[in-house]
XYZ file of N, CA and C in Angstrom:
771
model
N 5.518 -39.420 3.328
C 5.215 -38.700 4.480
C 5.269 -37.225 4.157
N 3.976 -36.963 4.584
C 3.796 -35.465 4.440
C 4.517 -34.558 5.033
N 5.136 -33.367 4.482
C 5.721 -32.254 4.973
C 5.055 -31.169 5.036
N 4.404 -31.145 6.204
C 3.250 -30.036 6.477
C 4.009 -28.495 6.194
N 5.473 -28.497 6.399
C 6.064 -27.058 6.298
C 6.298 -27.102 4.862
N 6.159 -27.736 3.973
C 6.569 -27.420 2.342
C 6.190 -26.228 1.676
N 7.002 -25.494 1.301
C 6.828 -24.027 0.742
C 7.329 -24.090 -0.694
N 7.585 -25.010 -1.467
C 8.049 -25.195 -2.703
C 7.329 -24.523 -3.407
N 7.660 -23.489 -4.330
C 6.823 -22.739 -5.055
C 6.310 -21.590 -4.714
N 6.595 -21.251 -3.559
C 5.697 -20.237 -2.781
C 7.092 -18.971 -2.850
N 6.526 -17.737 -2.677
C 7.224 -16.681 -2.746
C 6.973 -15.584 -1.205
N 8.058 -15.650 -0.522
C 7.943 -14.704 0.422
C 8.753 -13.434 0.641
N 8.157 -12.393 0.743
C 8.486 -10.877 0.967
C 8.824 -10.722 2.444
N 10.273 -10.575 3.052
C 10.403 -10.600 4.511
C 11.224 -8.988 4.390
N 10.370 -8.088 5.363
C 11.143 -6.932 5.676
C 12.039 -7.115 6.703
N 13.033 -6.098 6.765
C 14.144 -5.969 7.767
C 14.888 -7.118 7.912
N 15.215 -7.519 6.676
C 16.123 -8.752 6.219
C 17.157 -8.531 5.924
N 18.174 -7.857 6.399
C 19.537 -7.910 6.333
C 20.360 -7.975 7.222
N 19.648 -8.499 8.674
C 20.361 -8.990 9.834
C 19.240 -9.628 10.852
N 19.755 -10.418 11.807
C 19.072 -10.791 12.681
C 18.131 -11.511 12.565
N 16.980 -11.273 13.359
C 15.647 -12.428 13.119
C 14.923 -12.322 11.489
N 15.105 -11.554 10.905
C 14.890 -11.584 9.658
C 15.518 -12.509 8.601
N 16.997 -12.440 8.966
C 17.670 -13.417 8.096
C 17.080 -14.922 8.500
N 17.261 -15.213 9.969
C 17.067 -16.331 10.820
C 15.457 -16.842 9.972
N 14.683 -15.964 9.944
C 13.174 -16.625 9.293
C 13.656 -16.736 7.680
N 14.393 -16.044 7.190
C 14.524 -16.371 5.804
C 14.940 -17.669 5.545
N 15.945 -17.812 6.230
C 16.615 -19.048 6.092
C 15.670 -20.525 6.475
N 14.795 -20.087 7.703
C 13.973 -21.310 7.946
C 12.861 -21.519 6.568
N 12.425 -20.537 5.940
C 11.365 -20.886 4.865
C 12.273 -21.129 3.797
N 13.571 -20.729 3.537
C 14.450 -21.170 2.363
C 14.633 -22.721 2.698
N 14.557 -22.987 3.770
C 14.871 -24.376 3.900
C 13.987 -25.309 3.564
N 12.659 -24.880 3.323
C 11.560 -25.746 2.807
C 11.283 -25.174 1.413
N 11.980 -24.821 0.698
C 11.790 -24.463 -0.713
C 11.346 -23.259 -1.075
N 11.127 -22.161 -0.346
C 10.509 -21.262 -0.425
C 11.463 -19.897 -1.185
N 11.050 -19.583 -2.104
C 11.603 -18.280 -2.843
C 11.494 -16.716 -1.691
N 12.614 -16.252 -1.478
C 13.176 -15.273 -0.729
C 13.078 -14.005 -1.469
N 12.288 -12.810 -0.871
C 12.502 -11.439 -1.453
C 12.894 -10.752 -0.008
N 14.469 -10.722 0.072
C 14.696 -9.834 1.180
C 14.676 -8.107 0.892
N 14.117 -7.706 1.877
C 13.836 -6.239 1.839
C 14.509 -5.538 3.112
N 15.145 -4.322 2.926
C 15.752 -3.660 4.060
C 16.427 -2.328 3.512
N 16.673 -1.566 3.878
C 17.470 -0.197 3.487
C 18.912 -0.599 2.940
N 19.380 -1.211 3.563
C 21.190 -1.710 3.309
C 21.223 -2.662 2.190
N 21.258 -2.063 1.183
C 21.444 -3.335 -0.096
C 22.184 -4.078 0.000
N 23.534 -3.516 0.349
C 24.656 -4.418 0.197
C 24.483 -5.684 1.292
N 23.994 -5.269 2.505
C 23.402 -6.589 3.198
C 22.552 -7.489 2.476
N 21.589 -6.921 1.833
C 20.603 -7.607 1.190
C 21.189 -8.653 0.332
N 22.243 -8.089 -0.579
C 22.728 -8.889 -1.737
C 23.550 -9.865 -0.982
N 24.426 -9.799 0.388
C 25.210 -10.861 0.834
C 23.788 -12.183 1.320
N 22.610 -11.363 1.871
C 21.872 -12.672 2.423
C 21.297 -13.144 1.164
N 20.845 -12.600 0.071
C 20.373 -13.368 -1.023
C 21.576 -14.531 -1.760
N 22.627 -13.987 -1.744
C 23.709 -15.176 -2.279
C 23.830 -16.333 -1.094
N 23.667 -15.976 0.089
C 23.686 -16.716 1.330
C 22.791 -17.990 1.049
N 21.363 -17.436 0.834
C 20.277 -18.271 0.471
C 20.354 -19.008 -0.883
N 20.606 -18.623 -1.663
C 20.922 -19.431 -3.057
C 21.837 -20.420 -2.661
N 23.334 -20.101 -2.127
C 23.997 -21.209 -2.208
C 23.835 -22.221 -1.049
N 23.184 -21.754 0.217
C 22.779 -22.608 1.368
C 21.974 -23.480 0.771
N 20.671 -23.034 0.218
C 19.368 -23.634 0.201
C 19.082 -24.116 -1.432
N 19.803 -23.718 -2.360
C 19.356 -23.865 -3.618
C 18.334 -23.016 -4.193
N 17.804 -21.916 -3.573
C 16.393 -21.372 -3.693
C 16.706 -20.085 -4.616
N 15.728 -19.394 -5.071
C 16.046 -18.165 -5.862
C 15.508 -17.347 -4.677
N 16.363 -15.817 -4.904
C 16.433 -14.695 -3.687
C 16.442 -13.416 -4.575
N 15.697 -12.614 -4.259
C 15.660 -11.574 -5.339
C 15.616 -10.106 -4.188
N 16.710 -9.581 -3.731
C 16.984 -8.250 -2.665
C 16.545 -7.007 -3.119
N 15.637 -6.699 -2.686
C 15.029 -5.201 -2.992
C 15.488 -4.119 -1.784
N 16.070 -2.829 -2.217
C 16.194 -1.911 -1.423
C 15.025 -1.341 -1.214
N 14.578 -1.033 0.223
C 13.346 -0.545 0.399
C 12.854 -0.020 2.056
N 12.387 1.398 2.081
C 12.506 1.882 3.054
C 10.967 1.609 3.465
N 10.566 0.938 4.387
C 9.093 0.768 4.464
C 8.290 1.905 4.843
N 8.923 3.133 5.352
C 7.848 4.379 5.664
C 7.516 5.158 4.645
N 8.311 4.961 3.239
C 8.064 5.430 2.088
C 7.080 4.979 1.119
N 5.703 5.529 1.058
C 4.713 4.524 0.657
C 5.190 4.068 -0.773
N 5.632 5.314 -1.706
C 6.035 4.942 -2.931
C 6.934 3.857 -3.293
N 7.792 3.927 -2.307
C 8.966 2.590 -2.373
C 8.098 1.394 -2.186
N 7.426 1.067 -1.367
C 6.646 -0.094 -0.973
C 5.954 -0.297 -2.070
N 4.800 0.467 -2.530
C 4.415 -0.111 -3.787
C 4.951 -0.486 -4.872
N 6.293 0.150 -5.140
C 6.986 -0.172 -6.157
C 7.577 -1.505 -5.949
N 8.009 -1.706 -4.632
C 8.783 -2.759 -4.354
C 7.942 -4.241 -4.707
N 6.507 -3.828 -4.331
C 5.590 -5.083 -4.533
C 5.143 -5.341 -5.840
N 5.101 -4.356 -6.684
C 5.060 -4.309 -7.955
C 6.119 -4.878 -8.615
N 7.555 -4.610 -8.310
C 8.727 -5.465 -8.731
C 8.653 -6.862 -8.786
N 8.150 -7.262 -7.382
C 8.044 -8.686 -7.174
C 7.144 -9.475 -8.111
N 5.806 -8.832 -7.971
C 4.794 -9.260 -9.023
C 5.618 -9.270 -10.455
N 5.992 -8.519 -10.870
C 6.711 -8.605 -12.218
C 7.553 -9.715 -12.345
N 8.274 -10.030 -11.512
C 9.515 -11.051 -11.345
C 8.770 -12.628 -11.177
N 7.950 -12.736 -10.264
C 7.563 -13.842 -9.981
C 5.709 -14.222 -10.268
N 4.917 -12.923 -10.293
C 3.681 -13.063 -10.462
C 3.133 -13.510 -9.163
N 3.234 -13.565 -8.047
C 2.773 -13.779 -6.714
C 3.404 -13.618 -5.386
N 2.856 -13.260 -4.628
C 3.633 -12.985 -2.996
C 2.663 -14.055 -2.258
N 3.088 -14.869 -1.866
C 2.289 -15.969 -1.043
C 2.506 -15.496 0.619
N 3.737 -15.058 0.757
C 3.955 -15.030 2.132
C 4.601 -13.595 2.394
N 4.107 -12.937 3.669
C 4.706 -11.429 3.855
C 5.125 -11.648 5.456
N 6.538 -11.282 5.734
C 6.786 -11.221 7.263
C 7.188 -10.114 7.445
N 6.422 -9.218 8.016
C 6.461 -7.834 8.432
C 7.540 -7.550 9.776
N 8.848 -7.755 9.492
C 9.780 -7.692 10.346
C 10.675 -6.429 10.634
N 10.487 -5.362 9.943
C 11.372 -4.372 9.761
C 10.837 -3.468 11.234
N 11.835 -2.793 12.119
C 11.439 -2.185 13.257
C 12.479 -1.288 13.678
N 12.322 -0.651 14.909
C 13.398 0.272 15.675
C 13.071 -0.095 16.757
N 13.789 0.967 17.638
C 13.489 0.652 19.109
C 14.087 1.742 19.930
N 13.409 2.694 20.753
C 13.963 3.722 21.414
C 13.852 3.481 23.013
N 15.133 3.573 23.574
C 15.015 3.014 24.920
C 15.266 4.309 25.694
N 14.499 5.019 26.489
C 14.483 6.102 27.417
C 13.573 6.277 28.301
N 13.494 6.689 29.396
C 12.573 6.895 30.606
C 11.507 7.582 29.779
N 10.084 7.395 29.825
C 9.186 7.972 29.140
C 9.095 9.580 29.280
N 9.614 9.975 30.357
C 9.237 11.631 30.672
C 10.300 12.262 29.607
N 11.410 11.372 29.179
C 12.534 12.049 28.400
C 12.407 11.679 26.875
N 11.365 10.830 26.695
C 11.191 10.603 25.430
C 10.791 11.602 24.549
N 11.436 12.061 23.077
C 11.088 13.014 22.554
C 10.029 12.866 21.531
N 9.277 13.960 21.020
C 8.189 13.651 19.795
C 8.807 13.182 18.972
N 9.881 13.207 18.153
C 10.521 12.684 17.250
C 10.655 11.202 17.390
N 11.363 10.881 18.636
C 11.514 9.428 18.761
C 10.142 8.637 18.765
N 9.027 9.106 19.344
C 7.597 8.613 19.612
C 7.253 8.187 18.311
N 7.304 9.378 17.321
C 6.790 9.606 16.006
C 7.432 8.484 15.160
N 8.505 8.427 15.278
C 9.593 7.521 14.354
C 9.498 6.032 14.646
N 9.017 5.581 15.859
C 8.529 4.351 16.338
C 7.627 4.118 15.648
N 6.273 4.613 15.920
C 5.173 4.489 15.150
C 5.129 4.472 13.760
N 6.098 5.621 13.223
C 6.009 5.664 11.493
C 6.774 4.174 11.369
N 7.461 3.663 11.919
C 8.494 2.573 11.281
C 7.426 1.224 11.636
N 7.444 0.972 13.173
C 6.879 -0.484 13.521
C 5.470 -0.663 12.963
N 4.805 0.620 13.292
C 3.327 0.383 13.308
C 2.486 0.610 11.690
N 3.150 2.038 11.474
C 2.421 2.323 10.110
C 3.350 1.742 8.961
N 4.634 1.782 9.203
C 5.438 0.877 7.900
C 4.905 -0.502 8.068
N 4.723 -1.299 8.895
C 4.127 -2.437 8.505
C 2.870 -2.424 7.986
N 1.962 -1.568 8.280
C 0.550 -1.474 7.477
C 0.717 -1.252 6.379
N 1.788 -0.476 5.676
C 1.739 0.204 4.364
C 2.135 -1.029 3.529
N 3.355 -1.783 4.124
C 3.507 -3.030 3.547
C 2.505 -4.101 3.247
N 1.810 -4.356 4.560
C 0.523 -5.184 4.409
C -0.432 -4.918 3.203
N -0.802 -3.422 3.213
C -1.921 -2.999 2.448
C -1.207 -3.425 1.040
N -0.268 -2.938 0.782
C 0.415 -2.899 -0.786
C 0.238 -4.809 -1.186
N 0.939 -5.436 -0.202
C 0.990 -6.781 -0.581
C -0.584 -7.340 -0.828
N -1.162 -6.926 0.164
C -2.774 -7.342 -0.062
C -3.366 -7.233 -1.044
N -3.326 -5.801 -1.342
C -4.014 -5.054 -2.410
C -3.506 -5.826 -4.023
N -2.297 -5.838 -3.891
C -1.783 -5.959 -5.330
C -1.777 -7.454 -5.501
N -1.388 -8.227 -4.409
C -1.194 -9.655 -4.799
C -1.984 -10.796 -4.165
N -2.283 -10.673 -2.889
C -2.923 -11.780 -1.753
C -4.598 -11.785 -2.285
N -5.197 -10.280 -2.326
C -6.501 -10.345 -2.620
C -6.978 -10.845 -4.059
N -6.085 -10.421 -5.087
C -6.553 -10.913 -6.202
C -6.319 -12.443 -6.402
N -5.329 -13.080 -5.507
C -4.880 -14.577 -5.675
C -5.815 -15.388 -4.746
N -6.624 -14.602 -3.955
C -7.663 -15.600 -3.026
C -6.804 -16.192 -1.988
N -5.612 -15.840 -1.745
C -4.551 -16.637 -0.980
C -3.736 -15.734 -0.098
N -3.030 -15.721 1.132
C -1.937 -15.073 1.699
C -1.635 -15.443 2.975
N -0.532 -15.420 3.474
C -0.130 -15.330 5.089
C 0.520 -14.052 5.304
N 0.168 -13.497 6.007
C 0.839 -12.147 6.394
C 1.168 -12.534 8.081
N 2.418 -12.252 8.366
C 2.983 -12.400 9.738
C 3.578 -11.169 10.147
N 2.964 -10.650 11.000
C 3.517 -9.648 11.612
C 4.618 -9.498 12.993
N 5.315 -9.242 12.954
C 6.436 -9.689 14.020
C 6.198 -8.423 15.097
N 5.859 -8.775 16.023
C 5.607 -7.633 17.393
C 6.560 -7.863 18.334
N 6.046 -7.970 19.476
C 6.793 -8.479 20.474
C 6.190 -8.729 21.573
N 6.735 -9.758 22.768
C 6.299 -9.708 23.884
C 6.041 -8.353 24.700
N 6.851 -7.054 24.342
C 6.563 -6.143 24.580
C 5.274 -5.464 24.430
N 4.856 -5.931 22.868
C 3.538 -5.594 23.031
C 2.355 -6.134 23.471
N 2.513 -7.068 24.544
C 1.462 -7.468 25.272
C 1.703 -7.144 26.583
N 2.974 -6.629 27.245
C 3.182 -6.248 28.391
C 3.831 -5.097 28.754
N 3.737 -4.475 29.749
C 5.000 -3.698 30.054
C 6.409 -4.007 30.538
N 7.030 -3.323 30.933
C 8.610 -3.797 31.524
C 9.377 -2.816 32.464
N 9.957 -3.252 33.349
C 10.640 -2.103 34.431
C 12.168 -2.314 34.184
N 12.699 -3.077 33.094
C 13.893 -3.230 33.169
C 14.760 -2.402 32.111
N 14.073 -2.150 30.948
C 14.320 -1.269 29.677
C 13.045 -0.290 29.368
N 13.241 0.759 29.839
C 11.945 1.602 29.640
C 11.916 2.022 27.749
N 10.981 1.698 27.470
C 10.673 2.015 25.727
C 9.256 2.121 25.525
N 8.846 2.932 26.289
C 7.413 3.211 25.820
C 6.655 3.521 24.719
N 7.543 4.245 23.669
C 7.085 4.351 22.266
C 7.142 2.636 21.560
N 8.266 1.959 21.891
C 8.175 0.578 21.219
C 6.977 -0.330 21.873
N 6.761 -0.212 23.172
C 5.542 -0.945 23.616
C 4.223 -0.359 23.077
N 4.189 1.070 22.914
C 2.916 1.328 22.152
C 2.782 1.039 20.633
N 3.806 1.025 19.808
C 3.855 0.622 18.629
C 3.723 -0.687 18.681
N 4.277 -1.683 19.230
C 4.084 -3.165 18.862
C 2.644 -3.350 19.664
N 2.354 -2.864 20.461
C 0.938 -3.083 20.945
C -0.146 -2.524 19.733
N 0.225 -1.644 19.162
C -0.644 -1.212 17.985
C -0.704 -2.579 16.579
N 0.756 -3.131 16.550
C 0.702 -4.252 15.771
C -0.282 -5.295 15.915
N -0.110 -5.471 17.366
C -0.907 -6.818 17.906
C -2.413 -6.394 17.600
N -3.135 -5.213 17.671
C -4.565 -4.992 17.426
C -4.504 -4.742 15.952
N -3.523 -4.406 15.143
C -3.702 -4.271 13.643
C -3.690 -5.467 12.936
N -3.159 -6.546 13.615
C -3.082 -7.931 13.133
C -4.447 -8.505 13.418
N -4.927 -8.216 14.290
C -6.411 -8.526 14.619
C -7.530 -8.158 13.550
N -7.182 -6.613 13.268
C -8.144 -6.104 12.382
C -7.859 -6.413 10.940
N -6.642 -6.665 10.721
C -6.501 -7.210 9.188
C -6.964 -8.838 9.015
N -6.909 -9.206 10.083
C -7.311 -10.705 10.087
C -8.815 -10.735 9.722
N -9.671 -10.100 10.502
C -10.876 -9.809 10.588
C -11.305 -9.524 9.218
N -11.023 -8.547 8.567
C -10.976 -8.119 7.281
C -10.814 -8.980 6.155
N -9.649 -9.544 6.193
C -9.013 -10.276 4.956
C -9.269 -11.685 4.946
N -9.780 -12.354 6.084
C -10.061 -13.315 6.255
C -11.023 -13.995 4.998
N -11.743 -13.411 4.731
C -12.896 -13.931 3.470
C -12.384 -13.935 2.274
N -10.639 -13.511 2.135
C -10.223 -13.694 0.667
C -8.994 -14.753 0.913
N -9.039 -15.304 1.950
C -8.307 -16.634 2.028
C -6.847 -16.135 2.416
N -6.818 -14.745 3.114
C -5.583 -14.613 3.942
C -5.712 -14.591 5.317
N -4.624 -15.304 5.630
C -4.699 -15.025 7.387
C -3.555 -13.982 7.623
N -4.030 -13.454 8.911
C -2.966 -12.574 9.318
C -2.665 -12.878 10.955
N -1.489 -12.990 11.156
C -1.150 -13.189 12.757
C 0.043 -12.681 13.108
N 0.491 -12.727 14.343
C 1.446 -11.885 15.136
C 2.171 -13.048 15.742
N 3.886 -12.869 15.549
C 4.759 -13.680 16.511
C 5.142 -12.321 17.378
N 5.250 -12.626 18.659
C 5.549 -12.118 20.013
C 6.952 -12.480 20.576
N 8.232 -12.361 19.760
C 9.432 -12.657 20.405
C 9.661 -11.982 21.680
N 10.443 -12.890 22.508
C 11.001 -12.500 23.620
C 12.379 -12.053 23.427
N 13.312 -12.114 24.540
C 14.819 -11.804 23.933
C 15.521 -12.598 23.504
N 15.738 -12.353 22.402
C 16.473 -13.158 21.322
C 18.061 -12.647 20.870
N 19.050 -13.465 20.749
C 20.218 -12.809 20.702
C 20.243 -12.469 19.171
N 20.594 -10.987 18.797
C 21.107 -10.795 17.534
C 22.165 -9.880 17.426
N 22.749 -9.461 16.408
C 24.073 -8.531 16.675
C 23.654 -7.232 17.465
N 22.665 -6.936 17.191
C 21.909 -5.434 17.906
C 21.869 -5.922 19.448
N 21.657 -6.906 19.773
C 21.086 -7.172 21.284
C 22.050 -7.961 22.156
N 23.252 -8.393 21.492
C 24.056 -9.568 22.293
C 24.834 -8.712 23.301
N 25.772 -7.450 23.172
C 26.056 -6.914 23.979
C 25.332 -6.564 25.565
N 24.104 -6.172 25.214
C 23.156 -5.995 26.293
C 22.870 -7.218 26.733
N 22.498 -8.281 26.341
C 21.977 -9.318 26.860
C 22.968 -10.199 27.516
N 24.036 -9.981 27.234
C 25.143 -10.617 27.741
C 25.764 -9.878 29.095
N 25.242 -8.606 29.332
C 25.773 -8.175 30.797
C 25.244 -8.752 31.796
N 26.314 -8.498 32.826
C 25.896 -9.615 34.063
C 24.292 -9.240 34.355
N 23.944 -7.806 34.267
C 22.881 -7.462 34.857
C 21.576 -7.903 34.114
N 21.471 -7.983 32.731
C 20.413 -8.804 32.162
C 20.734 -10.251 32.122
N 21.557 -10.990 32.286
C 21.786 -12.198 32.735
C 21.024 -12.690 33.950
N 21.208 -11.772 34.932
C 20.484 -12.059 36.029
C 18.844 -11.758 36.033
N 18.383 -10.595 35.311
C 17.321 -10.339 34.980
C 16.430 -11.821 34.299
N 17.269 -12.253 33.601
C 16.821 -13.271 32.550
C 16.615 -14.500 33.701
N 17.439 -14.722 34.393
C 17.031 -15.808 35.425
C 16.022 -15.572 36.387
N 15.876 -14.404 36.496
C 14.830 -14.265 37.550
C 13.186 -13.849 36.876
N 13.176 -13.784 35.629
C 12.001 -13.340 34.937
C 11.206 -14.203 33.851
N 12.367 -15.039 33.255
C 11.739 -16.029 32.217
C 12.029 -17.256 32.881
N 10.782 -18.149 32.783
C 10.493 -19.455 33.193
C 11.937 -20.478 32.810
N 12.254 -20.310 31.476
C 13.268 -20.988 31.043
C 14.731 -20.607 31.250
N 14.588 -19.503 31.911
C 15.961 -18.793 32.630
C 17.039 -18.601 31.346
N 16.825 -18.176 30.474
C 17.474 -17.993 29.284
C 16.869 -17.373 28.093
N 17.961 -16.874 27.350
C 17.239 -16.071 26.243
C 16.936 -16.752 24.929
N 16.321 -16.245 24.034
C 16.159 -17.489 22.768
C 17.515 -17.329 21.898
N 17.536 -18.636 21.513
C 18.663 -18.564 20.487
C 18.352 -18.851 19.160
N 19.323 -18.677 18.111
C 18.905 -18.421 16.666
C 18.488 -20.283 16.438
N 17.348 -20.013 15.624
C 16.689 -21.060 15.253
C 15.294 -21.600 15.930
N 15.205 -20.857 16.835
C 13.968 -20.986 18.049
C 12.820 -20.454 17.413
N 13.006 -19.166 16.567
C 11.808 -18.802 15.993
C 11.280 -19.639 15.010
N 12.142 -20.308 14.570
C 11.951 -20.996 13.138
C 10.654 -21.765 12.744
N 10.283 -22.331 13.668
C 9.021 -23.245 13.452
C 7.652 -22.810 13.645
N 7.848 -21.251 14.381
C 6.456 -20.621 14.651
C 6.568 -19.744 13.251
N 7.604 -19.443 12.577
C 7.396 -18.692 11.267
C 7.449 -19.851 10.298
N 7.532 -21.012 10.119
C 7.300 -21.871 9.249
C 5.716 -22.310 9.283
N 5.376 -22.594 10.320
C 3.813 -22.935 10.699
C 2.884 -21.684 10.302
N 3.031 -20.634 10.712
C 2.049 -19.506 10.173
C 2.443 -19.158 8.724
N 3.674 -19.540 8.005
C 3.671 -19.328 6.484
C 3.022 -20.348 5.595
N 2.964 -21.407 6.340
C 2.450 -22.958 5.617
C 1.137 -22.697 5.122
N 0.741 -23.387 4.047
C -0.826 -23.486 4.004
C -1.142 -24.353 4.734
N -0.670 -25.207 5.861
C -1.347 -25.771 6.868
C -1.823 -25.149 8.158
N -1.554 -23.941 8.147
C -2.080 -23.373 9.190
C -3.523 -22.414 8.598
N -3.896 -22.833 7.605
C -5.222 -22.224 7.129
C -6.237 -21.714 7.994
N -6.662 -22.320 9.156
C -7.509 -22.167 10.172
C -7.071 -21.193 11.387
N -5.698 -20.856 11.282
C -5.153 -20.082 12.390
C -5.215 -18.407 11.837
N -5.942 -17.926 12.463
C -6.212 -16.437 11.993
C -6.217 -15.350 12.987
N -5.474 -14.500 13.117
C -5.658 -13.300 14.016
C -5.003 -13.295 15.254
N -4.306 -14.678 15.583
C -3.690 -15.033 16.802
C -2.319 -14.248 17.211
N -1.945 -14.112 18.669
C -0.529 -13.803 18.938
C 0.185 -14.561 19.566
N 1.230 -15.135 18.807
C 1.939 -16.261 19.366
C 3.401 -15.700 20.035
N 3.246 -15.813 21.400
C 4.540 -15.439 22.071
C 5.564 -16.303 21.987
N 6.634 -16.099 21.905
C 7.878 -17.258 21.430
C 9.069 -16.573 22.457
N 8.647 -16.760 23.821
C 9.552 -15.867 24.777
C 9.738 -16.661 26.002
N 9.994 -17.913 25.890
C 10.466 -18.535 27.054
C 9.617 -18.695 28.216
N 8.440 -18.332 28.007
C 7.298 -18.186 29.144
C 7.354 -16.681 29.776
N 8.042 -15.831 29.327
C 8.138 -14.471 29.932
C 6.760 -13.919 30.319
N 5.736 -13.987 29.212
C 4.393 -13.204 29.308
C 3.358 -14.423 30.080
N 3.820 -15.578 30.709
C 2.925 -16.086 31.361
C 2.926 -16.021 32.974
N 3.917 -15.078 33.266
C 3.880 -14.796 34.586
C 3.802 -13.175 35.301
C-alpha cells in the first residue's frame, strides 16, 4: 500500500520550532521519517525538541539557534544544514509574533517589529533556502504559516499589525509560487484558526472567548493538537507536486462565514 505522505530521506527546516504549532508540525513530519532541523531563538528549548523527536520517532534532528530577522544568521543556518545533510527539501516558515492593541494605540515599533518578524523574516528564510538549496536541487516544498487573520479582519482581538503582516505572507506566498514554480518548488500557505498552544491557552479558555468560539466558528470549538498535522504533511510531501500558491485555512470554518 502506497504511503502518500512518506518523507523518508527528506530534510525539513522548521522555524519557530521551540514550542506550540512548530513542534506539532515537526512531530507530524518526523512521524513520516523526515529529518528535522528545528530553528528558533531559544536553543535550550530546541535541544529538548530535537531529543524528543529522536527518541519518539527515531529520526535525526539538528537544532540551530537563529533569529530570522538577522540576515547573516539566516544565511549561516542554511549553510550549516547543507554542510550536514546536503539538502533541504521542506521549509516551514512558522516563526512569528503578535501585537494586540487598538489600532489607534499601536506604536511604530510594534508595527515594524511585526512586519520585520512575520513578513520580512519569512521572506529572508525562504530566500536563503531557495537560493542555496532548492533552486540548485530543482525541488522544494515551502509552507508559510500565515493565519486566518491574514484573510479577514476581526472585532474581538484588535491586532492590525498582525493582520497586515499575515496578509503580506499570503500574497508573498503567491508571488514566490509564481516565481519558483519553474524550479520544481511549490510555495503554499496554511492559515490556522484558533489553536491551543502554551501561549494561547489562558486566553482561549476564558469564558468570553469560549462564548465567542461557539458563535463565530461553525464547529463551535478551537483547533486541537494534531489537527494541523495532515495539512502540513500534504503540502510537505512529493504528492502535492501540482498544488502551488494556495491558501489553506484550517480554522473550523471561521473564514467561510
